[in-house]
Coordinates of C-alpha atoms and ligand atoms in Angstrom, one line a residue:
M1 CA 60.1 -34.0 -8.1
A2 CA 56.4 -33.6 -9.5
S3 CA 55.8 -30.8 -12.9
V4 CA 53.3 -28.3 -12.0
L5 CA 50.4 -27.1 -13.9
V6 CA 49.0 -23.8 -13.2
V7 CA 45.6 -23.7 -14.7
A8 CA 45.0 -19.5 -14.7
T9 CA 43.4 -16.9 -15.8
S10 CA 42.5 -13.5 -14.3
K11 CA 39.4 -14.0 -16.3
G12 CA 36.3 -15.8 -13.8
G13 CA 34.2 -18.5 -15.1
T14 CA 36.6 -19.4 -18.2
G15 CA 36.7 -23.0 -16.6
K16 CA 39.9 -23.5 -14.5
T17 CA 38.5 -25.2 -11.6
T18 CA 36.7 -27.7 -14.4
I19 CA 39.6 -28.1 -16.7
A20 CA 41.7 -28.7 -13.7
A21 CA 39.4 -31.9 -12.8
S22 CA 38.9 -33.4 -15.3
L23 CA 42.9 -33.4 -15.9
A24 CA 43.7 -34.7 -12.3
A25 CA 40.8 -37.1 -12.7
Y26 CA 42.3 -38.6 -15.9
W27 CA 45.7 -38.4 -15.3
R28 CA 45.1 -40.5 -12.1
S29 CA 43.0 -43.1 -14.2
D30 CA 46.1 -43.1 -16.0
G31 CA 48.1 -44.1 -13.3
K32 CA 49.5 -40.6 -12.6
R33 CA 50.5 -39.5 -8.8
V34 CA 48.1 -36.6 -9.0
A35 CA 48.0 -33.5 -6.3
M36 CA 46.1 -30.5 -6.4
L37 CA 46.7 -27.1 -4.6
D38 CA 43.4 -24.8 -4.6
T39 CA 44.8 -21.0 -4.3
D40 CA 40.7 -19.7 -4.9
P41 CA 39.6 -18.3 -1.6
N42 CA 36.6 -19.5 -3.1
Q43 CA 37.5 -22.9 -2.8
A44 CA 35.4 -24.8 -5.5
A45 CA 38.0 -27.2 -6.3
T46 CA 38.8 -28.5 -2.9
R47 CA 34.1 -28.5 -2.5
W48 CA 34.4 -30.7 -5.9
F49 CA 38.0 -33.3 -4.9
R50 CA 35.7 -33.9 -1.3
K51 CA 32.7 -34.8 -2.8
G52 CA 32.5 -39.2 -3.9
S53 CA 35.6 -40.9 -4.2
S54 CA 36.7 -40.1 -7.7
Y55 CA 39.5 -38.1 -6.3
D56 CA 40.3 -40.5 -2.9
N57 CA 43.8 -40.9 -4.7
V58 CA 45.0 -37.5 -5.0
E59 CA 45.5 -35.7 -2.3
A60 CA 44.3 -32.0 -2.5
Q61 CA 45.4 -29.2 -0.2
A62 CA 43.8 -25.3 0.1
T63 CA 45.5 -22.2 1.1
S64 CA 44.6 -18.7 0.1
D65 CA 47.7 -17.3 1.9
E66 CA 49.9 -15.7 -1.8
H67 CA 53.0 -16.9 1.1
A68 CA 52.0 -20.3 2.0
I69 CA 51.7 -21.3 -2.2
I70 CA 55.5 -22.6 -3.0
G71 CA 56.0 -23.8 0.3
A72 CA 52.9 -26.0 -0.2
V73 CA 53.7 -27.2 -3.9
Q74 CA 56.9 -28.2 -3.0
D75 CA 55.5 -30.0 0.0
L76 CA 53.6 -31.9 -2.4
S77 CA 55.9 -32.4 -5.1
E78 CA 57.1 -34.9 -3.1
R79 CA 54.3 -37.1 -3.5
A80 CA 53.3 -36.8 -6.7
D81 CA 54.1 -37.1 -10.4
I82 CA 52.2 -33.9 -11.3
V83 CA 50.8 -30.8 -9.3
I84 CA 47.9 -29.4 -10.5
V85 CA 46.9 -25.5 -9.0
D86 CA 43.8 -24.0 -9.4
T87 CA 43.6 -20.4 -9.1
A88 CA 41.0 -17.6 -9.1
G89 CA 39.6 -15.7 -11.7
F90 CA 40.7 -12.6 -11.2
G91 CA 44.5 -10.9 -11.0
N92 CA 46.0 -11.5 -7.1
Q93 CA 49.6 -11.5 -5.7
S94 CA 48.3 -15.6 -5.5
M95 CA 48.6 -16.2 -9.0
I96 CA 51.2 -14.4 -9.7
Y97 CA 53.5 -17.2 -7.3
A98 CA 51.9 -19.5 -9.0
V99 CA 52.8 -19.1 -11.9
G100 CA 56.0 -17.8 -10.8
I101 CA 56.5 -21.7 -9.1
A102 CA 54.7 -23.4 -12.6
D103 CA 56.6 -25.8 -15.1
L104 CA 53.5 -25.3 -17.2
V105 CA 50.7 -22.7 -17.7
L106 CA 47.4 -23.7 -18.9
I107 CA 44.8 -20.9 -19.6
P108 CA 41.1 -21.9 -20.5
V109 CA 39.6 -19.2 -23.0
M110 CA 36.5 -19.3 -24.2
A111 CA 35.4 -17.8 -27.3
D112 CA 34.9 -14.1 -26.6
E113 CA 36.9 -11.1 -26.6
A114 CA 36.7 -10.3 -22.9
S115 CA 38.7 -13.4 -22.8
L116 CA 41.2 -13.2 -25.1
F117 CA 41.9 -10.1 -23.6
E118 CA 42.3 -11.6 -20.3
A119 CA 44.7 -14.1 -22.0
S120 CA 47.1 -11.0 -23.0
K121 CA 47.4 -10.2 -20.4
M122 CA 47.9 -13.2 -18.5
K123 CA 50.7 -13.6 -21.2
K124 CA 52.6 -10.3 -19.9
V125 CA 51.6 -11.8 -16.0
I126 CA 53.6 -14.9 -17.6
Q127 CA 56.8 -13.1 -19.2
S128 CA 56.9 -10.9 -16.2
A129 CA 57.1 -14.1 -13.7
S130 CA 59.6 -15.6 -16.3
A131 CA 61.8 -12.4 -16.6
L132 CA 61.7 -12.7 -12.9
T133 CA 62.9 -16.1 -12.1
R134 CA 64.8 -15.9 -15.6
R135 CA 63.5 -19.1 -16.4
E136 CA 61.0 -19.3 -19.7
I137 CA 58.1 -20.2 -17.9
A138 CA 55.8 -22.3 -20.8
F139 CA 52.1 -21.3 -21.8
R140 CA 49.4 -22.9 -23.6
T141 CA 46.0 -21.8 -24.0
V142 CA 42.5 -23.9 -24.6
L143 CA 39.3 -23.8 -26.0
N144 CA 37.0 -23.8 -23.6
R145 CA 32.7 -24.1 -24.1
V146 CA 32.7 -24.1 -27.6
K147 CA 30.3 -24.7 -29.6
R148 CA 30.1 -22.5 -33.1
A149 CA 32.6 -23.4 -35.2
T150 CA 32.9 -20.2 -37.0
V151 CA 33.2 -18.1 -34.1
V152 CA 35.7 -21.1 -32.9
R153 CA 37.9 -20.3 -36.1
H154 CA 37.9 -16.8 -35.5
T155 CA 39.1 -17.3 -31.9
E156 CA 41.6 -19.5 -33.0
R157 CA 42.9 -17.2 -35.4
Q158 CA 43.2 -14.4 -32.7
L159 CA 45.0 -17.1 -30.5
E160 CA 47.6 -17.3 -33.0
A161 CA 47.8 -13.8 -33.7
L162 CA 48.5 -13.0 -30.1
G163 CA 51.1 -15.4 -29.4
L164 CA 49.1 -17.3 -27.2
N165 CA 50.0 -21.0 -27.9
P166 CA 46.8 -22.8 -28.5
V167 CA 46.6 -26.3 -28.2
D168 CA 44.9 -28.6 -31.2
A169 CA 42.3 -30.1 -27.8
R170 CA 39.2 -27.8 -27.7
I171 CA 36.3 -28.6 -25.3
G172 CA 32.8 -28.3 -25.8
D173 CA 30.1 -27.0 -24.1
R174 CA 29.1 -30.1 -22.4
A175 CA 26.4 -30.6 -19.8
V176 CA 28.7 -33.7 -18.6
F177 CA 31.1 -31.1 -17.2
Q178 CA 28.4 -29.5 -14.9
E179 CA 27.1 -33.0 -14.1
A180 CA 30.4 -34.3 -12.5
S181 CA 31.0 -31.4 -10.6
Y182 CA 27.9 -32.0 -8.1
H183 CA 29.6 -35.3 -8.0
G184 CA 33.0 -34.9 -7.4
S185 CA 33.4 -36.5 -10.4
S186 CA 34.4 -35.8 -13.7
P187 CA 33.6 -36.7 -17.4
Q188 CA 36.5 -39.9 -17.6
E189 CA 34.2 -41.2 -14.9
L190 CA 30.9 -40.2 -16.1
A191 CA 31.0 -40.8 -19.6
P192 CA 34.0 -42.9 -20.2
K193 CA 33.3 -43.0 -24.3
A194 CA 32.2 -39.7 -24.6
T195 CA 33.3 -37.0 -26.5
A196 CA 34.6 -34.8 -23.2
S197 CA 36.4 -37.7 -22.2
M198 CA 38.6 -37.7 -26.2
E199 CA 38.7 -33.9 -25.8
I200 CA 40.2 -33.9 -22.1
R201 CA 42.3 -36.9 -22.9
R202 CA 44.0 -35.5 -25.8
L203 CA 44.2 -32.3 -24.1
A204 CA 46.5 -33.9 -21.2
R205 CA 48.6 -35.7 -24.0
E206 CA 48.9 -32.9 -25.8
L207 CA 50.4 -31.2 -22.0
E208 CA 52.2 -34.1 -21.2
P209 CA 55.6 -33.5 -23.0
A210 CA 56.0 -30.1 -20.9
L211 CA 54.8 -32.0 -17.4
L212 CA 56.2 -35.4 -17.6
K213 CA 59.9 -35.4 -18.5
T214 CA 61.4 -38.6 -18.0
Ligands
ATP301 N1 33.4 -27.5 -21.7 C1 32.5 -27.2 -20.5 N2 31.1 -27.7 -20.9 C2 30.0 -27.0 -19.8 N3 29.8 -26.1 -18.9 C3 31.0 -25.8 -18.3 C4 32.1 -26.1 -19.0 N4 33.4 -25.9 -18.6 C5 33.1 -24.6 -18.0 N5 31.8 -25.2 -17.5 C6 30.2 -24.2 -16.8 O1 30.8 -22.5 -16.1 C7 31.2 -22.9 -14.9 C8 32.8 -22.2 -14.8 O2 33.4 -23.2 -14.6 P1 34.7 -23.3 -13.9 O3 34.2 -23.2 -12.2 O4 35.1 -24.2 -14.4 O5 35.6 -21.9 -14.4 P2 36.5 -20.8 -13.3 O6 37.3 -20.5 -14.2 O7 36.9 -22.3 -12.1 O8 35.3 -20.0 -12.7 P3 36.4 -18.7 -11.4 O9 36.8 -18.4 -12.1 O10 35.5 -18.6 -10.7 O11 37.2 -19.8 -10.7 C9 30.7 -24.1 -14.2 O12 29.1 -23.7 -14.3 C10 30.9 -24.7 -15.1 O13 30.1 -26.0 -14.7
MG302 MG1 37.3 -22.2 -10.4

């Protein structure tokens, strides 16, 4: 059975879809069988995965019916090593079901107060889902779109203080992520030696121990 990575935060626009797509492309290029479930009614990930040919080998499904989420994840799990679930950027029942079936929840955070506030709310959602399912659901935060080092350091201190488990990897504010969205591509394909690709690889490797259990 696959491991399930849910990318979620109730803060919109923090990079959930961008990071989900970039990680999918990285793990695919690393020989993993990757599947993607898009639970956002806006279906940005679905459009991304259908463009171009980068995601030809990634089975992608979409559903905005919250009651279909667990079944869809279980179905995809039979044919994948990692199932990545993209979620909508607001608190909703789909997100709670997705978190409930996650092996790991990744919370993208930007260096601003609203992102931190919503990440703290996500921690509570994950803790509630853990209590409900009687198992510990792991979660990590990743700083995305970073620019100024001083603001980044401040945000990282806050993440630590709030017990939000930041990874060491940080994702910079880089045009290649936006370019990739137009082409249905990824930093790995468009600029394999660029910093963005290295950042995604570093993030993927930090998440792997919680996902690839063999
Ligand atoms: N590291 C980055 N560098 C540059 N641009 C980025 C980066 N991450 C995300 N973006 C841009 O920020 C915007 C929001 O990103 P994205 O759509 O991935 O966020 P989201 O959390 O999925 O949003 P939503 O909550 O609407 O689903 C997009 O225009 C995307 O191209
Ligand atoms: Mg999105």
